Tab-separated table of C-alpha atoms and ligand atoms in Angstrom:
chain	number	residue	atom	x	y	z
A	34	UNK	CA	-7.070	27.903	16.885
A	35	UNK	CA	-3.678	28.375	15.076
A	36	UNK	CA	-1.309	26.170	13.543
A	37	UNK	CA	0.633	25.620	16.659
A	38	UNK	CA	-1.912	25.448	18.700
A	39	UNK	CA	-3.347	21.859	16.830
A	40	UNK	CA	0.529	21.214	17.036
A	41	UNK	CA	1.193	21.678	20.837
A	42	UNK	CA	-2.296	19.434	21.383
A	43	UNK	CA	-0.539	16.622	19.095
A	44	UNK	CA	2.666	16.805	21.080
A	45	UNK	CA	1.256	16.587	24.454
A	46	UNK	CA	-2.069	14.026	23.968
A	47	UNK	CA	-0.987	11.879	21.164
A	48	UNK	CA	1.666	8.830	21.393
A	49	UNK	CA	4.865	10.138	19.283
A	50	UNK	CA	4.997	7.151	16.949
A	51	UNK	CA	4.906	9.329	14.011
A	52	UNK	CA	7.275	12.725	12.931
A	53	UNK	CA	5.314	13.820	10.748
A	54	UNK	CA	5.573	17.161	8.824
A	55	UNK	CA	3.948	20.397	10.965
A	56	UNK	CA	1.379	21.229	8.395
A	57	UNK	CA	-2.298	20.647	9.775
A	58	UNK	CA	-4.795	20.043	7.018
A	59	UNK	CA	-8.336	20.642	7.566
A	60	UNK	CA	-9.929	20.257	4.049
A	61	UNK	CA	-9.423	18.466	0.984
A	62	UNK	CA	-10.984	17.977	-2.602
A	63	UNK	CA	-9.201	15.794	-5.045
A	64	UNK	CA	-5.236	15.954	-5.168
A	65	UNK	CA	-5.511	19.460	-2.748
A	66	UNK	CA	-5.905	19.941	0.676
A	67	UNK	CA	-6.191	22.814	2.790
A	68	UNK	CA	-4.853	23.965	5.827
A	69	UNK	CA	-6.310	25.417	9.112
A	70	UNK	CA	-5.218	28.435	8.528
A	71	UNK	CA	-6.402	28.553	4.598
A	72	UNK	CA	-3.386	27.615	2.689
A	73	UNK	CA	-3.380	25.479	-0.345
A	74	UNK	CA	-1.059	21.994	-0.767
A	75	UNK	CA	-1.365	19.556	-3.647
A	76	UNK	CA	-0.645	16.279	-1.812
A	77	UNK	CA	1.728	13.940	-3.037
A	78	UNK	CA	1.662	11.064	-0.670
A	79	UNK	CA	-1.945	10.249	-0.969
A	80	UNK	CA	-2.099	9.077	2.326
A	81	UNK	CA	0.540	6.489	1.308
A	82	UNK	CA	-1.004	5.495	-1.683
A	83	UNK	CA	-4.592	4.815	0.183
A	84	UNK	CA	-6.297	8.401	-1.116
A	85	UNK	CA	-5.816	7.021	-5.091
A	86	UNK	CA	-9.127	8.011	-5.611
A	87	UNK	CA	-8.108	11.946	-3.991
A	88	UNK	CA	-9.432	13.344	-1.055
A	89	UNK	CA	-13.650	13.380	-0.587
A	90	UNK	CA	-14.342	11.871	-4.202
A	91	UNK	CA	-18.078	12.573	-4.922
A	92	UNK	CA	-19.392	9.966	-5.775
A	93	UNK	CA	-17.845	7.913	-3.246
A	94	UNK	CA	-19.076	10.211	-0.437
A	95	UNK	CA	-22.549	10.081	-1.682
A	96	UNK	CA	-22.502	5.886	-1.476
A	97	UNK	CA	-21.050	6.688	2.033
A	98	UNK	CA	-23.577	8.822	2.597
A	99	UNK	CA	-26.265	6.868	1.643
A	100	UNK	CA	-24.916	3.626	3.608
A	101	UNK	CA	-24.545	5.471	6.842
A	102	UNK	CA	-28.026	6.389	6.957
A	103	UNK	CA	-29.553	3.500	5.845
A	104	UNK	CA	-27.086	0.543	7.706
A	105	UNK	CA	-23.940	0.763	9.309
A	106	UNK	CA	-22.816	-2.110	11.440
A	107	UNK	CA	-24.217	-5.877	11.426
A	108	UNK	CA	-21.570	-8.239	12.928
A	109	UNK	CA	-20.611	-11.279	10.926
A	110	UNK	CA	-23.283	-12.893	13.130
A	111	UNK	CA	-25.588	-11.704	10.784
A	112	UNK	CA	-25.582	-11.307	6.691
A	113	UNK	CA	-25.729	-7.483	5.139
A	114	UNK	CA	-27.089	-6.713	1.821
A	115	UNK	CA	-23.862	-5.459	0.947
A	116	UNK	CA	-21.220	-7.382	1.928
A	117	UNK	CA	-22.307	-10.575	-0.630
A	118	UNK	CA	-22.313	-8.084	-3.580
A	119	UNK	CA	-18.960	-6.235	-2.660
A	120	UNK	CA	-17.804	-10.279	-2.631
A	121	UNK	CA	-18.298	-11.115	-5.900
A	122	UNK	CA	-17.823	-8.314	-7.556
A	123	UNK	CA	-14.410	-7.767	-6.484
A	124	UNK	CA	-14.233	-11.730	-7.341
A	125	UNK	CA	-15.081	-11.252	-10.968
A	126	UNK	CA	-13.489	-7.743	-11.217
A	127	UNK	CA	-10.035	-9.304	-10.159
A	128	UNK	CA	-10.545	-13.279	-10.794
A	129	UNK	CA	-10.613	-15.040	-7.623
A	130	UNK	CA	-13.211	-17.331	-5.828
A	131	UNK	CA	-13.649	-16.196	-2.584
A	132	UNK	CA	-12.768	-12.954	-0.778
A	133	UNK	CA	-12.401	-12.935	3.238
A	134	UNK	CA	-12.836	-8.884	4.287
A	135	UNK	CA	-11.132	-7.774	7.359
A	136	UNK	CA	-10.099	-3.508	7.594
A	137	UNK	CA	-5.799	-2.757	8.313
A	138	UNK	CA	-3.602	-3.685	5.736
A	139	UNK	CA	-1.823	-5.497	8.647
A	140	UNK	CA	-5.216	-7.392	8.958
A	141	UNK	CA	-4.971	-8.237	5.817
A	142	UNK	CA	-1.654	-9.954	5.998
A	143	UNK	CA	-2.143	-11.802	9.046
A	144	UNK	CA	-4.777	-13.280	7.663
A	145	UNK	CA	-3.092	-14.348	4.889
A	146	UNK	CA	-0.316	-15.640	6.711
A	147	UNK	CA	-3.117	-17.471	8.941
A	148	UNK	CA	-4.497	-18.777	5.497
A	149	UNK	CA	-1.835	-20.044	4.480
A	150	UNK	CA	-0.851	-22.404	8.059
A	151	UNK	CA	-3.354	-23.986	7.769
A	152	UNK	CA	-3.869	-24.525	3.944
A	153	UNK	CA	0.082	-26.661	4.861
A	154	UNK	CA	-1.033	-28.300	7.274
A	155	UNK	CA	-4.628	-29.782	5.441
A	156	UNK	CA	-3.671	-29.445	2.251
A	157	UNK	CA	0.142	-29.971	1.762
A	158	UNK	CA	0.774	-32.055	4.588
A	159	UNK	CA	3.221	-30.203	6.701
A	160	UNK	CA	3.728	-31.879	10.021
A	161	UNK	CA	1.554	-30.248	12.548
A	162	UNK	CA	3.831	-26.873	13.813
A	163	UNK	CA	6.290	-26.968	11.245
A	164	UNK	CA	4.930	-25.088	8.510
A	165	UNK	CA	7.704	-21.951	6.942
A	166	UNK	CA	6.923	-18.478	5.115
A	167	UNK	CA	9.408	-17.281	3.033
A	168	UNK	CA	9.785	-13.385	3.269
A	169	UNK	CA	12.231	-10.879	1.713
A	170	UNK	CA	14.273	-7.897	2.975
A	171	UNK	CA	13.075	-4.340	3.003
A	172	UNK	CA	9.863	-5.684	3.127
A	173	UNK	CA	6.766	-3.722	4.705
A	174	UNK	CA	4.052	-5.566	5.380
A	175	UNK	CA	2.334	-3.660	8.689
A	176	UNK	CA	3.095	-3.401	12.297
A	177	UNK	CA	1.800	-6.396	14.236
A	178	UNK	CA	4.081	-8.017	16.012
A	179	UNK	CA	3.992	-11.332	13.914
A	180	UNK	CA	4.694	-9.198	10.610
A	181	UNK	CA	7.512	-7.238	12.560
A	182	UNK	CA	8.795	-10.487	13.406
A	183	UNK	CA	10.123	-11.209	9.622
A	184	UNK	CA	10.991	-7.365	9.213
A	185	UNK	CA	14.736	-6.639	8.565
A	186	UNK	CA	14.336	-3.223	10.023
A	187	UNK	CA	15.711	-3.150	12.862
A	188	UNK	CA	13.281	-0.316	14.337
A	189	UNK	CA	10.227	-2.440	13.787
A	190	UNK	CA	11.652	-5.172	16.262
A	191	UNK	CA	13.845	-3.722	19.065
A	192	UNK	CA	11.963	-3.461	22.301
A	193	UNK	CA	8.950	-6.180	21.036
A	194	UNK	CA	10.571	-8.857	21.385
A	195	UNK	CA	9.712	-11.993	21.720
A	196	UNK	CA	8.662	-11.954	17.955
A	197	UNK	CA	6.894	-14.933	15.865
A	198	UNK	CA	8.665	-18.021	14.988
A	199	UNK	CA	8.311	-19.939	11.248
A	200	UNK	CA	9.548	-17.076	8.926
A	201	UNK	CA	12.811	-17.052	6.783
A	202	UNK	CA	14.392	-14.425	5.309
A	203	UNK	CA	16.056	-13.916	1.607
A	204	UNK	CA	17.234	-11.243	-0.169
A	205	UNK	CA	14.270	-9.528	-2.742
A	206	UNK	CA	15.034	-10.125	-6.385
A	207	UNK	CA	17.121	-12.757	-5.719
A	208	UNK	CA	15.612	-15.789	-7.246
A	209	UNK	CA	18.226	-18.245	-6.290
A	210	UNK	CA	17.937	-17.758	-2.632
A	211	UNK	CA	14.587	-17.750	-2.708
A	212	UNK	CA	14.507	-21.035	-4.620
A	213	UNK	CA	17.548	-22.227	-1.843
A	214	UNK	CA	15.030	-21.247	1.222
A	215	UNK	CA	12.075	-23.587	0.333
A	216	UNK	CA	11.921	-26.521	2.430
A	217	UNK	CA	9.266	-29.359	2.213
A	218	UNK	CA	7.449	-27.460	5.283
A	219	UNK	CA	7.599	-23.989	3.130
A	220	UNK	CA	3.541	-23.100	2.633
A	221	UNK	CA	3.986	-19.507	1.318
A	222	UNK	CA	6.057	-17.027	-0.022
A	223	UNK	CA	5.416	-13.518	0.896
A	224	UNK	CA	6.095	-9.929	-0.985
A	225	UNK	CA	5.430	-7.275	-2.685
A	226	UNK	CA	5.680	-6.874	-5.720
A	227	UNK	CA	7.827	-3.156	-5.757
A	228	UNK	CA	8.266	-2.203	-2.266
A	229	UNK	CA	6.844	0.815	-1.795
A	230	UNK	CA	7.989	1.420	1.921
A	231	UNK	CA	11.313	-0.008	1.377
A	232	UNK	CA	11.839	3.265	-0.929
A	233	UNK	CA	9.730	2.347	-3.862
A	234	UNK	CA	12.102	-1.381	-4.965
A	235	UNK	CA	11.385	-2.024	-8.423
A	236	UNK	CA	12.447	-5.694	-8.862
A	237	UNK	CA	13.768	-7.251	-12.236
A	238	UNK	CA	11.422	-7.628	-15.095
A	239	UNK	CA	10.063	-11.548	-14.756
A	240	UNK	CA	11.426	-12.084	-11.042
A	241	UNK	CA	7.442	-12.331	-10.190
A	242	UNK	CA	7.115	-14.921	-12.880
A	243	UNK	CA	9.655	-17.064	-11.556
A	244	UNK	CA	8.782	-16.550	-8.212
A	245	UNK	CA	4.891	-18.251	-8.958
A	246	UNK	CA	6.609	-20.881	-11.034
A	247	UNK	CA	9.016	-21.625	-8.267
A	248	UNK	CA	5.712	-21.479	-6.130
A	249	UNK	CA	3.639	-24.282	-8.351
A	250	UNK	CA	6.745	-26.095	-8.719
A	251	UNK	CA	6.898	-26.500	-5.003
A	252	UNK	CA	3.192	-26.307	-3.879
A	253	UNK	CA	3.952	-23.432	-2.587
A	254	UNK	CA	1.321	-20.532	-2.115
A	255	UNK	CA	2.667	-17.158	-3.966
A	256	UNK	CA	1.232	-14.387	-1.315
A	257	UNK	CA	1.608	-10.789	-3.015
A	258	UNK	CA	1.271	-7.896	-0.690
A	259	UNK	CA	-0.200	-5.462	-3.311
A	260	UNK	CA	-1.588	-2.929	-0.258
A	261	UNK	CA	-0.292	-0.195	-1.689
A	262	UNK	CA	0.822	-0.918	-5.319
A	263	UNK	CA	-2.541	-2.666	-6.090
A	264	UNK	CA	-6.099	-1.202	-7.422
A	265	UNK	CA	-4.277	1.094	-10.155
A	266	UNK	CA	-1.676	3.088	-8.405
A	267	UNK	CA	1.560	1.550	-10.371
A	268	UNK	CA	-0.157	2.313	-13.905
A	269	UNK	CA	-1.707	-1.218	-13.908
A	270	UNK	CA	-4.499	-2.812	-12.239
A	271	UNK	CA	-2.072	-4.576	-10.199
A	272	UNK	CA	1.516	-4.618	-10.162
A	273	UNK	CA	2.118	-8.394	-10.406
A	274	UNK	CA	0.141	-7.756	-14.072
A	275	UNK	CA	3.803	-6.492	-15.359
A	276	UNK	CA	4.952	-10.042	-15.172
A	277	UNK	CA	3.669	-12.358	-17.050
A	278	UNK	CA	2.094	-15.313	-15.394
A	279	UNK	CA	2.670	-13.839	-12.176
A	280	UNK	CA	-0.759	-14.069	-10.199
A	281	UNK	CA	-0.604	-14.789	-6.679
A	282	UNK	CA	-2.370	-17.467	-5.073
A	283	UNK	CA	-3.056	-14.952	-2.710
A	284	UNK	CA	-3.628	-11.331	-3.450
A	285	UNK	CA	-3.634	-9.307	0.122
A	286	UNK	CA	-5.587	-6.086	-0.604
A	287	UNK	CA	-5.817	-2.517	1.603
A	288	UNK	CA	-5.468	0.885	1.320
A	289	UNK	CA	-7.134	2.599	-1.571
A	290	UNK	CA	-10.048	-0.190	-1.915
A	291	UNK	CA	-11.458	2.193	1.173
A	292	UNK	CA	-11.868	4.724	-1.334
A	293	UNK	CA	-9.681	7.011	1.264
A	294	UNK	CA	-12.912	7.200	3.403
A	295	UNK	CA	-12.466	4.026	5.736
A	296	UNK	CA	-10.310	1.377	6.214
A	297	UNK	CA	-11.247	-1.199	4.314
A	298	UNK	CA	-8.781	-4.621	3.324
A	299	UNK	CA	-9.142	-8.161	2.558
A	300	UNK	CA	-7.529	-10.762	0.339
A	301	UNK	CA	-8.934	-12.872	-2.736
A	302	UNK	CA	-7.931	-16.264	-3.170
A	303	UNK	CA	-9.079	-19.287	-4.918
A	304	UNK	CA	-12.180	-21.660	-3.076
A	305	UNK	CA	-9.470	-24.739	-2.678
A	306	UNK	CA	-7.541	-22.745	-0.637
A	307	UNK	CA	-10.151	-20.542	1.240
A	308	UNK	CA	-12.208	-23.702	2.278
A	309	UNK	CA	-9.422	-24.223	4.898
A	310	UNK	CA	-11.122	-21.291	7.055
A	311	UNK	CA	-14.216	-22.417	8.625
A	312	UNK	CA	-16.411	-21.228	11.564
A	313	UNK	CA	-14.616	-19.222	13.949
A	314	UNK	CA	-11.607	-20.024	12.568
A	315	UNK	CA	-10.683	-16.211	12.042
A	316	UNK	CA	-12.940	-12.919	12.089
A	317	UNK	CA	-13.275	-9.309	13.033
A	318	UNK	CA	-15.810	-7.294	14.477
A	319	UNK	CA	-15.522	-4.738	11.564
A	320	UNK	CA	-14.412	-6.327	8.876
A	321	UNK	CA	-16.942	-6.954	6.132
A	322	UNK	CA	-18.971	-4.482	7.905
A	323	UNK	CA	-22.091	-2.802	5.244
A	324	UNK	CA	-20.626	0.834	5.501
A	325	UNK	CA	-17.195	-0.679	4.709
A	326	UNK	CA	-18.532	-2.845	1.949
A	327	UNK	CA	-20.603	-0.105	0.259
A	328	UNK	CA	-17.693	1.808	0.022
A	329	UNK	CA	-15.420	-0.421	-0.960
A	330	UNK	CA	-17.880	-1.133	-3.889
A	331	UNK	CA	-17.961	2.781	-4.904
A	332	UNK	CA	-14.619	2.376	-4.685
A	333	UNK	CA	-13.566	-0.014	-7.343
A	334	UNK	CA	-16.858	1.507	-9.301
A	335	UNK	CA	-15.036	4.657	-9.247
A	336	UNK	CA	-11.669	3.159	-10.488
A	337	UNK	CA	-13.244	1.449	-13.474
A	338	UNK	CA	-15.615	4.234	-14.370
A	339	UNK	CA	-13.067	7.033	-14.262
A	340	UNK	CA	-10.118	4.794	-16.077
A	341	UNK	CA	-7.962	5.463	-12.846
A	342	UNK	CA	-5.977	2.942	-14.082
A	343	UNK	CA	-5.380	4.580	-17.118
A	344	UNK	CA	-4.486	7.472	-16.114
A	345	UNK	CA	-2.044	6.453	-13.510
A	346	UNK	CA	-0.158	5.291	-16.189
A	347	UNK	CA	-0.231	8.061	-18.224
A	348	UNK	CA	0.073	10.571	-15.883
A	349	UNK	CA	2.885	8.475	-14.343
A	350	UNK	CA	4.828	8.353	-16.965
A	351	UNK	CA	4.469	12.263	-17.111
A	352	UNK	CA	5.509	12.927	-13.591
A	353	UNK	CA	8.214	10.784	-14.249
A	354	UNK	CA	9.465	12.444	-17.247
A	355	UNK	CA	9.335	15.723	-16.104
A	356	UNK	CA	11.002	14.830	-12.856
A	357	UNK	CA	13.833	13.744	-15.124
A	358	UNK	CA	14.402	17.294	-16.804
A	359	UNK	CA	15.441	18.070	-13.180
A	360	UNK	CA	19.170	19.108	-12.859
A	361	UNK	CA	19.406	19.181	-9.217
A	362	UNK	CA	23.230	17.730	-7.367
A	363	UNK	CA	21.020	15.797	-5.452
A	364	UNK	CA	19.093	13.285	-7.235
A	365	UNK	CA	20.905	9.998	-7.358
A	366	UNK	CA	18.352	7.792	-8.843
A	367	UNK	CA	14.095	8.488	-10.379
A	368	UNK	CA	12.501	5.372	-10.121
A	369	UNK	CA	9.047	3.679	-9.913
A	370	UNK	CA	6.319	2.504	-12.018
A	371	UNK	CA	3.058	4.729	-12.519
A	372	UNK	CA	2.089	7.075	-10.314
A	373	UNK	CA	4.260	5.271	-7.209
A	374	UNK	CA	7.973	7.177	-8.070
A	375	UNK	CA	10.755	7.723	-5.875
A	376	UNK	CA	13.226	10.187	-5.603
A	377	UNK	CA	16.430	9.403	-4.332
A	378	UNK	CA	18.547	11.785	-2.756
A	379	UNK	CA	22.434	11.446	-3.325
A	380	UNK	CA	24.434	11.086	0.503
A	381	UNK	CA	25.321	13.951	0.756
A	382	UNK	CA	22.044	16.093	0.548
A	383	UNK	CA	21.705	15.452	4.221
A	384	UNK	CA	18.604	13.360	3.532
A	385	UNK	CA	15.155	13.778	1.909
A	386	UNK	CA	13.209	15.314	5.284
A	387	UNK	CA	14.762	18.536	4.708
A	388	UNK	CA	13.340	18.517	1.046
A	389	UNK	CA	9.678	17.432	2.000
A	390	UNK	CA	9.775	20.596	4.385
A	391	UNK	CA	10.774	23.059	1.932
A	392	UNK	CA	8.079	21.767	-0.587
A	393	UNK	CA	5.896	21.649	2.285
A	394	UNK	CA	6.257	25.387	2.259
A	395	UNK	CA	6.092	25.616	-1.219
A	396	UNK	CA	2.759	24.170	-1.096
A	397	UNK	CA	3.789	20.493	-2.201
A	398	UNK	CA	3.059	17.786	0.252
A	399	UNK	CA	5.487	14.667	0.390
A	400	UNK	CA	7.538	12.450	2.890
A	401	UNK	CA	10.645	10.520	2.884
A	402	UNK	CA	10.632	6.877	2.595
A	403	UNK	CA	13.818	5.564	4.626
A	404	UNK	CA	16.394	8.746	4.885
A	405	UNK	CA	16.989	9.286	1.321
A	406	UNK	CA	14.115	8.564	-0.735
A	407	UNK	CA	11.227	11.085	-1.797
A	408	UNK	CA	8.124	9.117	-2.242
A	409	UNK	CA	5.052	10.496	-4.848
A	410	UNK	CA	2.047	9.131	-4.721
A	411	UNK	CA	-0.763	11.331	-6.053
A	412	UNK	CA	-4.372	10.543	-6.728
A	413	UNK	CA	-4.517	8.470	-9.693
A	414	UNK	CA	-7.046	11.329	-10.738
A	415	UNK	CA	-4.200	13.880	-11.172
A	416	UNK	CA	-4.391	16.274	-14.132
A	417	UNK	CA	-1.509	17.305	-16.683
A	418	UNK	CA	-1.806	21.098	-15.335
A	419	UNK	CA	-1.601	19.598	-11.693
A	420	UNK	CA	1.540	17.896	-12.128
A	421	UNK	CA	3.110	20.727	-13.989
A	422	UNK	CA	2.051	22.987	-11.049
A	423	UNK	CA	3.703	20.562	-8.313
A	424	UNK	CA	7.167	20.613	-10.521
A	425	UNK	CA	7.564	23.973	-11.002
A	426	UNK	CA	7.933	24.016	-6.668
A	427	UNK	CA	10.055	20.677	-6.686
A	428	UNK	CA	12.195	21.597	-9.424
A	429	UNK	CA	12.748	25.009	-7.371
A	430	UNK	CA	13.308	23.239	-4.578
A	431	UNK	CA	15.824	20.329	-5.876
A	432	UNK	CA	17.990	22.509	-7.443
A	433	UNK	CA	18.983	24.465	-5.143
A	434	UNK	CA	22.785	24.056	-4.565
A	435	UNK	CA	22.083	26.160	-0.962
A	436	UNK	CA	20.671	22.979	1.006
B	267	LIG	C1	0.557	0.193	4.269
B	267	LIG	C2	0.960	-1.187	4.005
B	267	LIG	C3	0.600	-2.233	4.866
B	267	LIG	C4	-0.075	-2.013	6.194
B	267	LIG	O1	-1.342	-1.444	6.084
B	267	LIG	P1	-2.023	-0.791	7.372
B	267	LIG	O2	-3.398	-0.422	6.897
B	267	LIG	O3	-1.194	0.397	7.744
B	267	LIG	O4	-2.031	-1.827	8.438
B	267	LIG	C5	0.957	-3.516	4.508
B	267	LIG	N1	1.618	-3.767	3.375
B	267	LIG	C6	1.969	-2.790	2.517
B	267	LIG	C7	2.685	-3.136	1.264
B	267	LIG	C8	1.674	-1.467	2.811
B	267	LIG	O5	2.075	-0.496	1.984
């Protein structure tokens, strides 16, 4: 079959919620795919930051491997020999009590969000039905219909409506409204710590440290959505790390801790706060499941072993270096922290999807993040050589005065 052929099957059998680019990859190895007709991309989305460890890592496929033959699915009604050690290793590795394992990033949140309800209502007292989360705008946080419900893009609501009552809404990086929005029924407040989605939002150094002390001041559970900028990918382990005293009360976990084999999320909080969740109080068929959990464990093996963490922040600060030699009419702004950096495109470049196709043809694979930004997100594993490969096609590209 040709390209279009794999094209024209997309367009007729599969639900259009997606535009994505028309390249159709059948292979990858590290930061490079392939596609069905042979050609060679180096990928700089990373499936949106979940591929940090690159695309079949080896020694994450062999732990697959080895898991699927052996045990794949149990049920929470029974225990794995997997799921306890993934547990406290990721525990210790990241310093929380208790981990509760479910597989979307969405998932992930809800649960937090759930978490947090009822940790107001039995621990902090909130009158039964009352309890608040604070959120921010240009937040991403998944597509359920209770996260879309404190969205502020417009998209992500109209036509799903009636949405989820109990969240507020204040500006990100704006301290003052956030401390004006807490109530005595506020339980949480929820974000990220750079919005990646939101066209890679890099907040003000220390807003995360005054957002947890506004959060202890107020027993108030700090919930950071580190999905996508956790496990490495902004040049620390996490991003809230760049703050001092910043840890969440809640960390909300996705993405990359599947090792870019399976979906895999979950979030870490301390016991006084997980105790709330008892018996059938919340679940998931999947989540926790031993193939998930033995991969997640390669996973964060893999980080530590091969200094992912490291390297995303050297590398990152590479990328972003050489992006700035760039003298292109169209960049407006470089920004980002490790190996999460956006480009953003000045008005009138007619918008960054027109870019991500021409490096698609160049053999550079990225997509736009609203209309205007360019998001990379390589492996964390990506070389020196690699990155001076992928500028040499999006410095052609950017300066181009023909667009
Ligand atoms: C991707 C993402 C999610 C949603 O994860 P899914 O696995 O797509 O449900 C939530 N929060 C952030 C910050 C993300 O980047």
């Amino acid at each position: 079959m040709k390209t279009n052929d794999f094209i024209q099957l997309e367009d007729t059998y599969l639900a259009h919620n997606y535009h994505p680019l028309d390249v159709v990859i059948s292979r990858g190895k590290g930061v490079w795919v392939w596609d069905s007709e042979g050609k060679k991309y180096l990928d700089c989305l990373g499936g949106y930051s979940a591929l940090s460890h690159g695309h079949v890592h080896k020694k994450i496929l062999a732990a697959a491997v080895s898991q699927m033959k052996r045990l794949t699915l149990t049920g929470r009604a029974f225990r794995n020999d997997q799921l306890g050690l993934l547990s406290k290793e990721i525990c210790q590795a990241f310093g929380y009590d208790m981990f509760l394992p479910m597989n979307s990033g969405a998932e992930a949140v809800e649960t937090a969000l759930k978490v947090a309800r009822k940790w107001g209502y039995e621990k902090k007292k909130v009158e039964n039905g009352k309890a608040e989360i604070v959120a921010v705008s240009n937040n991403f946080h998944g597509r359920t219909i209770t996260i879309i419900s404190f969205s502020t893009e417009k998209q992500y609501q109209e036509g799903f409506t009636p949405l989820t009552a109990g969240f507020r809404i204040v500006p990100f990086d704006n301290i003052d409204a956030l401390k004006k929005a807490i109530t005595k029924n506020t339980v949480a407040i929820l974000l990220e710590p750079i919005q990646a989605e939101g066209g890679i939002i890099v907040p003000k150094n220390g807003y995360l440290t005054k957002v947890a002390q506004l959060c202890r001041d107020n027993n108030v559970l700090f919930l950071a959505d580190e999905i996508q900028t956790g496990l490495g990918r902004t040049g620390k382990l996490f991003a809230y790390e760049y703050d001092e005293n910043a840890k969440p009360d809640i960390l909300i976990l996705g993405k990359a801790l599947g090792g870019g084999f399976y979906p895999v999320s979950g979030i870490l909080t301390k016991k006084s706060v997980m105790e709330v969740i008892r018996w059938g109080d919340h679940g998931s068929t999947f989540g926790g499941n031993p193939l998930a959990a033995a991969i997640a464990r390669a996973s964060l093996k893999v980080l530590i072993e091969e200094k992912l963490v490291e390297n995303s922040q050297k590398m990152g600060q590479y990328f972003m270096e050489k992006l700035k030699t760039i003298h292109s009419p169209w960049i407006k702004d470089i920004r980002g922290k490790g190996l999460l950096i956006g480009v953003e495109l000045t008005e009138n470049s007619g918008g960054a999807r027109k870019f991500c196709e021409l490096l698609a043809k160049e053999g550079v694979l990225c997509k736009e993040t609203h209309d205007f930004v360019i998001r990379f997100a390589p492996a964390l594993l990506i070389t020196k050589k690699e990155i001076d490969w992928a500028m040499s096609k999006i410095k052609k590209v950017l300066e181009r005065s023909d667009i």
